[in-house]
Short mmCIF file of C-alpha atoms in Angstrom, two decimals:
data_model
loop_
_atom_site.label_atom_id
_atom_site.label_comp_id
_atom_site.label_asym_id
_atom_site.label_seq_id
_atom_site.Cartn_x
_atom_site.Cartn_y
_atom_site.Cartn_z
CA UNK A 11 -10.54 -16.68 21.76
CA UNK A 12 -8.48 -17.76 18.99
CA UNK A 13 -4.66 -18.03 19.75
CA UNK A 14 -3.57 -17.67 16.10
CA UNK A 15 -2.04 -13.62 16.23
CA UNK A 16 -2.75 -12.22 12.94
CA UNK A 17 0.42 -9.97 11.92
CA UNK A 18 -0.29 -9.55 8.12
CA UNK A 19 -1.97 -6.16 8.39
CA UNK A 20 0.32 -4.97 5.41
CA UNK A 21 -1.35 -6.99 3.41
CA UNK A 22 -4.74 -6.71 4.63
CA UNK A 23 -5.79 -5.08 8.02
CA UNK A 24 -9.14 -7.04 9.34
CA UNK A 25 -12.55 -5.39 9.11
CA UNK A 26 -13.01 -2.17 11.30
CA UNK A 27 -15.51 -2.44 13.33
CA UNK A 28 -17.17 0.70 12.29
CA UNK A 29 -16.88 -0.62 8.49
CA UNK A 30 -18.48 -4.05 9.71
CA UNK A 31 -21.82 -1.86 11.15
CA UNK A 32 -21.43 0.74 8.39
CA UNK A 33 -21.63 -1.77 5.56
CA UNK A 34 -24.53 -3.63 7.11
CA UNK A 35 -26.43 -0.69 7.03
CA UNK A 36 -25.55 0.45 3.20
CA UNK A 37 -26.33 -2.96 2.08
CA UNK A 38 -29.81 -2.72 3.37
CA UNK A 39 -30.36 1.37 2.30
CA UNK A 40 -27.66 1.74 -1.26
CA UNK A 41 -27.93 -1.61 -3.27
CA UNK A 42 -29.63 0.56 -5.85
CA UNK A 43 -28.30 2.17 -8.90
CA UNK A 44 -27.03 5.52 -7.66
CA UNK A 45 -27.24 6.88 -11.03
CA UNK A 46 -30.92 6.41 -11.37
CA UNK A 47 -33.51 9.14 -10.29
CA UNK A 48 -36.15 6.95 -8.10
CA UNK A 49 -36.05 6.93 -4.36
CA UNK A 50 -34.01 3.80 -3.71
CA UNK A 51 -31.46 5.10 -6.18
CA UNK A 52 -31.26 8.67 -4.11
CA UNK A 53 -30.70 7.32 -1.22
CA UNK A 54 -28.06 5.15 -2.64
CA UNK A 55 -26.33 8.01 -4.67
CA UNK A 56 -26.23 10.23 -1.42
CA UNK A 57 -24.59 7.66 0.65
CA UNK A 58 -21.94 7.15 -2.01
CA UNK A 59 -21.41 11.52 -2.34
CA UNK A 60 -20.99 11.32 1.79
CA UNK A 61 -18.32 8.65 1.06
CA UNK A 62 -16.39 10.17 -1.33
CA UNK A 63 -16.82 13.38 0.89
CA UNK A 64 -15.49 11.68 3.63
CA UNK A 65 -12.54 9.95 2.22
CA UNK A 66 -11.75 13.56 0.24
CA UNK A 67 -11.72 15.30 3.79
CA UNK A 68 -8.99 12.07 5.25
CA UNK A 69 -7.00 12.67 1.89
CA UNK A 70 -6.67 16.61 1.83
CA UNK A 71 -8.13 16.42 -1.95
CA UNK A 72 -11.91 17.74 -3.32
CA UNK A 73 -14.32 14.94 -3.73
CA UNK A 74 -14.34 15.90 -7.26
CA UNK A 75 -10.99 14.59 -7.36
CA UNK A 76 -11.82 11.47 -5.91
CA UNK A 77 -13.35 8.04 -7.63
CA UNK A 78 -13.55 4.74 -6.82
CA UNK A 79 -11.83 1.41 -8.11
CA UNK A 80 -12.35 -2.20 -7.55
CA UNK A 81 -8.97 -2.38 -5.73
CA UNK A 82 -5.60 -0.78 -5.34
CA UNK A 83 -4.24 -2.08 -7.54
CA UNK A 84 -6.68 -0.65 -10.27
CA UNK A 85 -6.21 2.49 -8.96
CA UNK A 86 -2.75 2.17 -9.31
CA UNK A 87 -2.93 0.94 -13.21
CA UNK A 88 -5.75 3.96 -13.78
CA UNK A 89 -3.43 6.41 -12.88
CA UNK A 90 -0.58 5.82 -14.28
CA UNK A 91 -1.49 4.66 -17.40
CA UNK A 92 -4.40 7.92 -17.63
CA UNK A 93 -2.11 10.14 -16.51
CA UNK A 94 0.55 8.92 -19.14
CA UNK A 95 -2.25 8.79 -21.95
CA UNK A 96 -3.62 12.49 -21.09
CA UNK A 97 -0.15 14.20 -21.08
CA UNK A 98 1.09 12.07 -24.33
CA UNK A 99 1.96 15.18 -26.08
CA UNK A 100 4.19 16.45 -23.21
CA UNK A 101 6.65 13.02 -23.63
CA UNK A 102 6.72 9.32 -23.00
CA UNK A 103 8.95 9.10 -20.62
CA UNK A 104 8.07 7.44 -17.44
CA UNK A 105 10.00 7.62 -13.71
CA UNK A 106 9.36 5.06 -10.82
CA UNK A 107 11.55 4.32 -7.76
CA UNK A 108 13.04 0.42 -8.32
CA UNK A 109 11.06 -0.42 -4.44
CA UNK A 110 7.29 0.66 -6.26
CA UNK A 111 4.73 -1.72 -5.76
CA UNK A 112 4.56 -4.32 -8.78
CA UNK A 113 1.66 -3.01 -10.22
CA UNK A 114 3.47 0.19 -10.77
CA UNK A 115 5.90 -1.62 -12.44
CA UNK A 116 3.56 -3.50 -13.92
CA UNK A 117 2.06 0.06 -15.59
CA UNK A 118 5.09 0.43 -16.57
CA UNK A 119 5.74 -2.41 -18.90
CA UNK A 120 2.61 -1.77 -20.76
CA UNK A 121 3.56 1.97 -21.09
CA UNK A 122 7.18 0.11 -22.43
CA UNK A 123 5.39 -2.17 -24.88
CA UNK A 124 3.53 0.83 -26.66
CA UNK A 125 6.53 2.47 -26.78
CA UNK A 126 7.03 4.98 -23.84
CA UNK A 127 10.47 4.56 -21.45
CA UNK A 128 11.01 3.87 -17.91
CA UNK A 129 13.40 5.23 -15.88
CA UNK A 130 13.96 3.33 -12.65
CA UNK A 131 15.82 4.89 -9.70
CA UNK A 132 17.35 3.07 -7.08
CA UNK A 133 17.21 2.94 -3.46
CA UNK A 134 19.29 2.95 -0.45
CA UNK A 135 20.33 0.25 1.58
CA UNK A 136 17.44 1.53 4.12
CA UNK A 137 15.53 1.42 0.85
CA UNK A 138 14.84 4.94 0.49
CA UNK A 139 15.17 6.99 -2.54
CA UNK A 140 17.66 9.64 -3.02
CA UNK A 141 16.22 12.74 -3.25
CA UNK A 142 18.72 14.09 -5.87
CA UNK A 143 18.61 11.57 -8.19
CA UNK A 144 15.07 11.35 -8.30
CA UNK A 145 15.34 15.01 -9.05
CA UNK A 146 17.24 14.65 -12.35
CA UNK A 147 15.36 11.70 -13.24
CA UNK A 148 12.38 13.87 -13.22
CA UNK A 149 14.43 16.49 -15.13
CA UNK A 150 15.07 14.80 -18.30
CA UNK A 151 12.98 16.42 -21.36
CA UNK A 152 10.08 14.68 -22.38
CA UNK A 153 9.40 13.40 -18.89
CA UNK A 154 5.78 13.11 -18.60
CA UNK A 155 4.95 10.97 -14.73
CA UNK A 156 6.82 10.07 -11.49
CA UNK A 157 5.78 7.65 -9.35
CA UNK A 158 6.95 6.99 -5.53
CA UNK A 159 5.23 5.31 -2.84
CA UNK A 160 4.35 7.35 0.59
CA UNK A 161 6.19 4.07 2.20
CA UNK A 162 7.37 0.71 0.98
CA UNK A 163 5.05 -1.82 1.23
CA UNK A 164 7.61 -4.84 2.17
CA UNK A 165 9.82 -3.10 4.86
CA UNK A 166 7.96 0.06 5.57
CA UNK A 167 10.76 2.84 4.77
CA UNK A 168 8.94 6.29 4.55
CA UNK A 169 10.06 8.34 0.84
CA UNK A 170 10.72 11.40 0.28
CA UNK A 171 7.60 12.14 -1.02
CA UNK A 172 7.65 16.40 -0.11
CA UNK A 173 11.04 16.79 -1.84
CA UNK A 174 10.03 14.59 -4.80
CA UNK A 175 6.99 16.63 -5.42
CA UNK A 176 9.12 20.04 -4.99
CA UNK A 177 11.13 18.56 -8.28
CA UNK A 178 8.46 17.41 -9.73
CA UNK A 179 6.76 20.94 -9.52
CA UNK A 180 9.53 22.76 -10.76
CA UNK A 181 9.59 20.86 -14.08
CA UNK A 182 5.79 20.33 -14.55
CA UNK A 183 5.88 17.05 -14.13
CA UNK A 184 2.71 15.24 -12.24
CA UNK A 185 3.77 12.89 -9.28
CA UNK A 186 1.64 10.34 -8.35
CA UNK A 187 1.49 8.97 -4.79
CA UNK A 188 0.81 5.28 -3.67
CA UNK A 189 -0.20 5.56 -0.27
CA UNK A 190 -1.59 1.97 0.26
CA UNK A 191 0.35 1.64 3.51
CA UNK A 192 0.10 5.03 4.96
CA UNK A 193 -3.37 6.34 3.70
CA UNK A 194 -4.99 6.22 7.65
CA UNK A 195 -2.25 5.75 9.56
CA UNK A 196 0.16 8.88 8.89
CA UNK A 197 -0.41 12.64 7.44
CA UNK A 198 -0.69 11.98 3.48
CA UNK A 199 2.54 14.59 2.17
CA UNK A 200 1.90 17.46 0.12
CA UNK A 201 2.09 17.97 -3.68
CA UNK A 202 1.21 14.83 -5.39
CA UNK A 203 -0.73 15.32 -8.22
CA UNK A 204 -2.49 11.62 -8.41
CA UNK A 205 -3.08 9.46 -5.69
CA UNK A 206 -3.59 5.82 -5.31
CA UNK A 207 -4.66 3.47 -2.01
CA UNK A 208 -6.67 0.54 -1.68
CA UNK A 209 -9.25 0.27 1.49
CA UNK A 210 -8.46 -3.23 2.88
CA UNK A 211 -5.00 -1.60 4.02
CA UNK A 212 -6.67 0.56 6.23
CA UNK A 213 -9.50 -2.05 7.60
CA UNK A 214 -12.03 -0.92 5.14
CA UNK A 215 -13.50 -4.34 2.84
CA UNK A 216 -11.04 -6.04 -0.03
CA UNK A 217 -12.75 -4.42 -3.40
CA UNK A 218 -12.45 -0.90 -3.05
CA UNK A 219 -9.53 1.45 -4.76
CA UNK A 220 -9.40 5.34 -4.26
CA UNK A 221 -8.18 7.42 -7.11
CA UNK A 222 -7.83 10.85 -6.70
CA UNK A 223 -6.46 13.47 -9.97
CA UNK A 224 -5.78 16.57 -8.81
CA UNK A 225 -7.60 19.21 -10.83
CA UNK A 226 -5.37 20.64 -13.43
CA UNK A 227 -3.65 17.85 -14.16
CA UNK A 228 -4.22 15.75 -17.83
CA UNK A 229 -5.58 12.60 -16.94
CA UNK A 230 -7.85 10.31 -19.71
CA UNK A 231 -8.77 7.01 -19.32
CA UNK A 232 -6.79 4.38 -20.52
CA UNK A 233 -10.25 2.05 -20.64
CA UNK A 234 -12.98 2.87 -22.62
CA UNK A 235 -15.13 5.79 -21.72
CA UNK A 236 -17.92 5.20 -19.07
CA UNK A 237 -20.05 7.44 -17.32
CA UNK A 238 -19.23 6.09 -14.04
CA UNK A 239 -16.58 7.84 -11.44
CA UNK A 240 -16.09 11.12 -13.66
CA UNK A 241 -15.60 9.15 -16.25
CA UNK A 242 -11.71 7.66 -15.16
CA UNK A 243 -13.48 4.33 -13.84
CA UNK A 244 -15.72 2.23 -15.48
CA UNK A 245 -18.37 0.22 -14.11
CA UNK A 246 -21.50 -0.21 -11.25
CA UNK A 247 -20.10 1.55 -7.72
CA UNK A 248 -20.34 -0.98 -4.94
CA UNK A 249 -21.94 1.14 -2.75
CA UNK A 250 -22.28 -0.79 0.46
CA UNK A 251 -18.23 -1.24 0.40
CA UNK A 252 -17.32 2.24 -0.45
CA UNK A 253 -19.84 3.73 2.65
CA UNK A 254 -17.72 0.83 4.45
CA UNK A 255 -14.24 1.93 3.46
CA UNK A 256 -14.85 5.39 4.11
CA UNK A 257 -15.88 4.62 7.66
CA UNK A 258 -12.30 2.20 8.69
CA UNK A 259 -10.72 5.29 7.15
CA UNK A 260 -12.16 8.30 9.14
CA UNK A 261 -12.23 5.94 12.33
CA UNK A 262 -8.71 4.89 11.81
CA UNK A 263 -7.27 8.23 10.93
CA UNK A 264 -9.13 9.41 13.93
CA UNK A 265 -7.00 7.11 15.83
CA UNK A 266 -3.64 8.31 15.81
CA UNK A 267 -2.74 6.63 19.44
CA UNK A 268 -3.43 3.54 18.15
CA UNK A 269 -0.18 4.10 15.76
CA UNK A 270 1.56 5.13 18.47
CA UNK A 271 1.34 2.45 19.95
CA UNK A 272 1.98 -0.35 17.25
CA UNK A 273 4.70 1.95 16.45
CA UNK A 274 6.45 1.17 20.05
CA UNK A 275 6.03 -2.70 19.57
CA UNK A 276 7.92 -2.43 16.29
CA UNK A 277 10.34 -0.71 17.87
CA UNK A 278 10.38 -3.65 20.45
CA UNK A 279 10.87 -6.11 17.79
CA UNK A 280 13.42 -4.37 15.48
CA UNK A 281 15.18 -4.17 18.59
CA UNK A 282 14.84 -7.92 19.92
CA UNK A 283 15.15 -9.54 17.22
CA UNK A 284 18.93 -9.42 16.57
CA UNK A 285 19.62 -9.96 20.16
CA UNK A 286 18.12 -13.28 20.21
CA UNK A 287 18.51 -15.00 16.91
CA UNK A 288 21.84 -15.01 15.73
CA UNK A 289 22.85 -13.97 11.82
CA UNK A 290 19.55 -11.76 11.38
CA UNK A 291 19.15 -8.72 9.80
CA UNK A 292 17.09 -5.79 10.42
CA UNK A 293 16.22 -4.59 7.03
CA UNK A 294 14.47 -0.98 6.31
CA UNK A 295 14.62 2.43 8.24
CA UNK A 296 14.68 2.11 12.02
CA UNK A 297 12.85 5.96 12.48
CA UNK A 298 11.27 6.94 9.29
CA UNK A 299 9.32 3.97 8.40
CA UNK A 300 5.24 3.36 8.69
CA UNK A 301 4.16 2.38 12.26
CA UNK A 302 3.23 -1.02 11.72
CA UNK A 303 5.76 -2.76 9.75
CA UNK A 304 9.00 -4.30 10.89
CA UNK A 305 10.94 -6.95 8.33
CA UNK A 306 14.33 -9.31 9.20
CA UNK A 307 15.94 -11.47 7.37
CA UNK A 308 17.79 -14.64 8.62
CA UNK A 309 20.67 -16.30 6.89
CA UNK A 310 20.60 -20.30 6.35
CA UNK A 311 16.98 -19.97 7.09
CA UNK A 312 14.43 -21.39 4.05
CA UNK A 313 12.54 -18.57 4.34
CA UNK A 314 9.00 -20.72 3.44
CA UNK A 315 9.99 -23.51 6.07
CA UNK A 316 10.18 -19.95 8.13
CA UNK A 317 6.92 -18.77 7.63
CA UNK A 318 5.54 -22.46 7.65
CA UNK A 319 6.44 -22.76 11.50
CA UNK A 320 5.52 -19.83 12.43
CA UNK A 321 1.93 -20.83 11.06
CA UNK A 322 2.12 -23.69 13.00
CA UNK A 323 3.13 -22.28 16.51
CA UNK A 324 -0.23 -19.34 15.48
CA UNK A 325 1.50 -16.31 13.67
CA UNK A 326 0.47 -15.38 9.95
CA UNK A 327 3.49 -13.62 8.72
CA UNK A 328 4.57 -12.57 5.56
CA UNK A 329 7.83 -12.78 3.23
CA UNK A 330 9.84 -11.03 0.70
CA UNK A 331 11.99 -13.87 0.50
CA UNK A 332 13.12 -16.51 -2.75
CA UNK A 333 12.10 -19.06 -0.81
CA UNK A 334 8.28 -18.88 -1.16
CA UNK A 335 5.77 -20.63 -3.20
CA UNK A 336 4.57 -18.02 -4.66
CA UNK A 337 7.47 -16.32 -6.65
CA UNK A 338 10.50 -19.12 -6.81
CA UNK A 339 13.05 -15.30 -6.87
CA UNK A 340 13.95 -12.76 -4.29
CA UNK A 341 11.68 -9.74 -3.65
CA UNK A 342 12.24 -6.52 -6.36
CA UNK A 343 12.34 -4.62 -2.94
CA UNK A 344 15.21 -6.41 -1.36
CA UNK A 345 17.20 -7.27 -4.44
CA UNK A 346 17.30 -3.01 -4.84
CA UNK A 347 18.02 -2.74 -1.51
CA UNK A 348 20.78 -5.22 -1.81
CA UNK A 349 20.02 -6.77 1.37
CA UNK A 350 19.67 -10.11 2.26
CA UNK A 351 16.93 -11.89 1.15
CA UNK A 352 17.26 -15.82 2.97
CA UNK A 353 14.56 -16.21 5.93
CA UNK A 354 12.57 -13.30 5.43
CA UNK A 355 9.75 -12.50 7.45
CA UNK A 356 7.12 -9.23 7.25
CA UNK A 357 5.59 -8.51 10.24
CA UNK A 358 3.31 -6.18 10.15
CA UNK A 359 0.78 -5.55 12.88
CA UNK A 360 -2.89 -4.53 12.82
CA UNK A 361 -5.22 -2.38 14.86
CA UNK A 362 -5.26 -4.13 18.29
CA UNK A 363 -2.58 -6.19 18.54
CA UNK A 364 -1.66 -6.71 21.92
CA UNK A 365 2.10 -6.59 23.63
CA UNK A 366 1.29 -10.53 24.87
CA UNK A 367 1.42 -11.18 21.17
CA UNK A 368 4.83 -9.53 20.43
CA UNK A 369 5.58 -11.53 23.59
CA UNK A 370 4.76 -14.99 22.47
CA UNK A 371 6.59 -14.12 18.77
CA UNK A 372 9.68 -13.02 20.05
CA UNK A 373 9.68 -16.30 22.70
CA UNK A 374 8.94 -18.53 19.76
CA UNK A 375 11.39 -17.11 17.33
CA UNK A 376 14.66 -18.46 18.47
CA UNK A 377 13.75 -22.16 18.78
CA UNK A 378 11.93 -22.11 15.40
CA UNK A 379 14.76 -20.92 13.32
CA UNK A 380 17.41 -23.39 15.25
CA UNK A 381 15.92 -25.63 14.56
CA UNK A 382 15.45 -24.86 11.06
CA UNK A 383 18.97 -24.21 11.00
CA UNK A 384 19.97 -27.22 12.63
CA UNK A 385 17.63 -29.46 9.95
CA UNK A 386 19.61 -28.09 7.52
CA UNK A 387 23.06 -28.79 8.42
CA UNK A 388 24.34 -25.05 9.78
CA UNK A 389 23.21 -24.57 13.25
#
């Protein structure tokens, strides 16, 4: 047994086991073309209807209203950018909390370049957005999308989705909800009009995006036309993955325990942590947060040397941090939060991590980062 404890789940939970047997099986029975009319092609265009049944039924929505992406992050850039280019005539104006996911804010800047606004509103130091000032933002003639996350991806602060989508329904204004992080493991909130979440959160395979567009609200592709996914996604359905995905997702929101109890050894961590390593903080809300994720921050600490040794002593972690190879600047999350951004670590923990684990990090912690410290000059 391997002694490496895997505590990225927030950026991709490992294969359900139920998606492991279901996908064997659809890769044998639904490799053909479901939108042909020969047997194989049946068989393969039933098991992808019983999918998007399933995942409908775990969403609250029709399966009309859902389709299918290649990831989340498709799904994410679909509806935005659809729902922006089907309500056109209503305005160009765009709103998105400052802690969205980047391909949000990604959307965003396109919508920008072709000459729509964005309105950003910031966050809390717990990183939650006020419920107010969303409210105006959402106000403001000519308004035509809002976008807020069920719970931020990078220190796992729940929004205020339900009051957001109460504004957002008094001024006819479409909300659409990323729910990468919670789509599985919590009750999806009411009123969103478009929906987003990506099946490798949730211990489904990496390839496969759910959209979901409420019926009655404008939404045309910003791609061109295909016959595929009710016409909002184009290209061949991977079959085999999306009969996958929908099984991690009904077995996982089936297993609401399970959150429990990753949801106690967070607590156990939020709560250790700044009792035994010095200068740390706790960033994101201690209560209303997703189950699995706990994030800290710890000063004079190079926050890739950080993640580095904990690699090395068998814990993948992530980071928000500057200090990382991948984005040489602080987090967008953090630097809205204003919170501090040196020695940042993501923990986030998956379906069946054990208490010994927890155990082992929070033993190993200390030492790591004094040292760390000490190397450079301020222990």
């Amino acid at each position: 047994m391997s002694l490496v404890a895997y505590f990225d789940a927030a950026s991709s939970e490992p294969l359900h086991p139920q998606a492991r047997e279901a996908l064997l099986t659809a890769i044998d029975a639904g490799w053909a073309d479901p939108a042909r009319l020969y047997g194989q092609a049946r068989r393969a265009h039933l098991l992808l209807e019983q999918a998007r049944t399933e995942v409908a039924e775990v969403l609250g929505a029709r399966p009309d209203e859902v389709s299918f992406t290649t990831s989340g992050t498709q799904a994410v850039h679909l509806g935005v950018l659809g729902t922006l280019h089907g309500r056109h005539r209503a305005g160009r104006h765009l709103v998105v909390s400052a802690v969205e996911h980047s391909s949000v804010l990604h959307a965003g800047q396109v919508h920008e370049r072709e000459g729509g606004t964005v309105e950003t509103v910031g966050v809390t130091l717990s990183g939650r957005v006020d419920p107010g000032r969303f409210a105006e933002a959402v106000a403001r003639p000519g308004t035509a999308l809002a976008c807020l996350q069920t719970a931020n991806h990078e220190v796992g602060t729940l929004q205020p989705v339900a009051e957001a989508a109460a504004a957002c329904r008094e001024h006819g204004v479409p909300l659409l909800v990323d729910a990468a992080q919670t789509a599985g493991r919590m009750p999806l909130p009411q009123g969103w009009s478009v929906l987003a979440a990506s099946a490798h959160k949730w211990g489904g395979p990496a390839g496969v995006g759910v959209l979901a567009v409420r019926k009655g609200t404008r939404f045309r592709s910003y791609l061109p036309e295909d016959e595929r996914e009710r016409r909002r996604v184009p290209g061949f359905e991977n079959v085999p993955a999306i009969v996958a995905a929908a099984a991690a997702l009904r077995a996982t929101a089936a297993e609401a325990g399970e959150q429990a109890r990753l949801s106690t050894l967070v607590d156990r961590i939020r709560r250790t942590v700044p009792e035994i390593v010095p200068d740390v903080e706790v960033i994101g809300d201690p209560v209303d947060r997703a189950p699995h994720i706990v994030t800290f921050s710890c000063l004079y600490v190079d926050g890739e040397a950080l993640l580095t040794e904990l690699d090395k002593a068998g814990f993948a972690v992530s980071s928000g941090s500057s200090c990382t190879a991948s984005t040489l600047r602080p987090s967008h999350v953090l630097e809205a939060m204003g919170v501090l951004t040196h020695g940042n670590v993501r923990v986030s923990l998956p379906r069946g991590a054990s208490a010994d684990e927890v155990d082992r990090f929070l033993a190993a912690l200390p030492e790591l980062v004094r040292r760390i410290r000490q190397d450079a000059g301020v222990a």
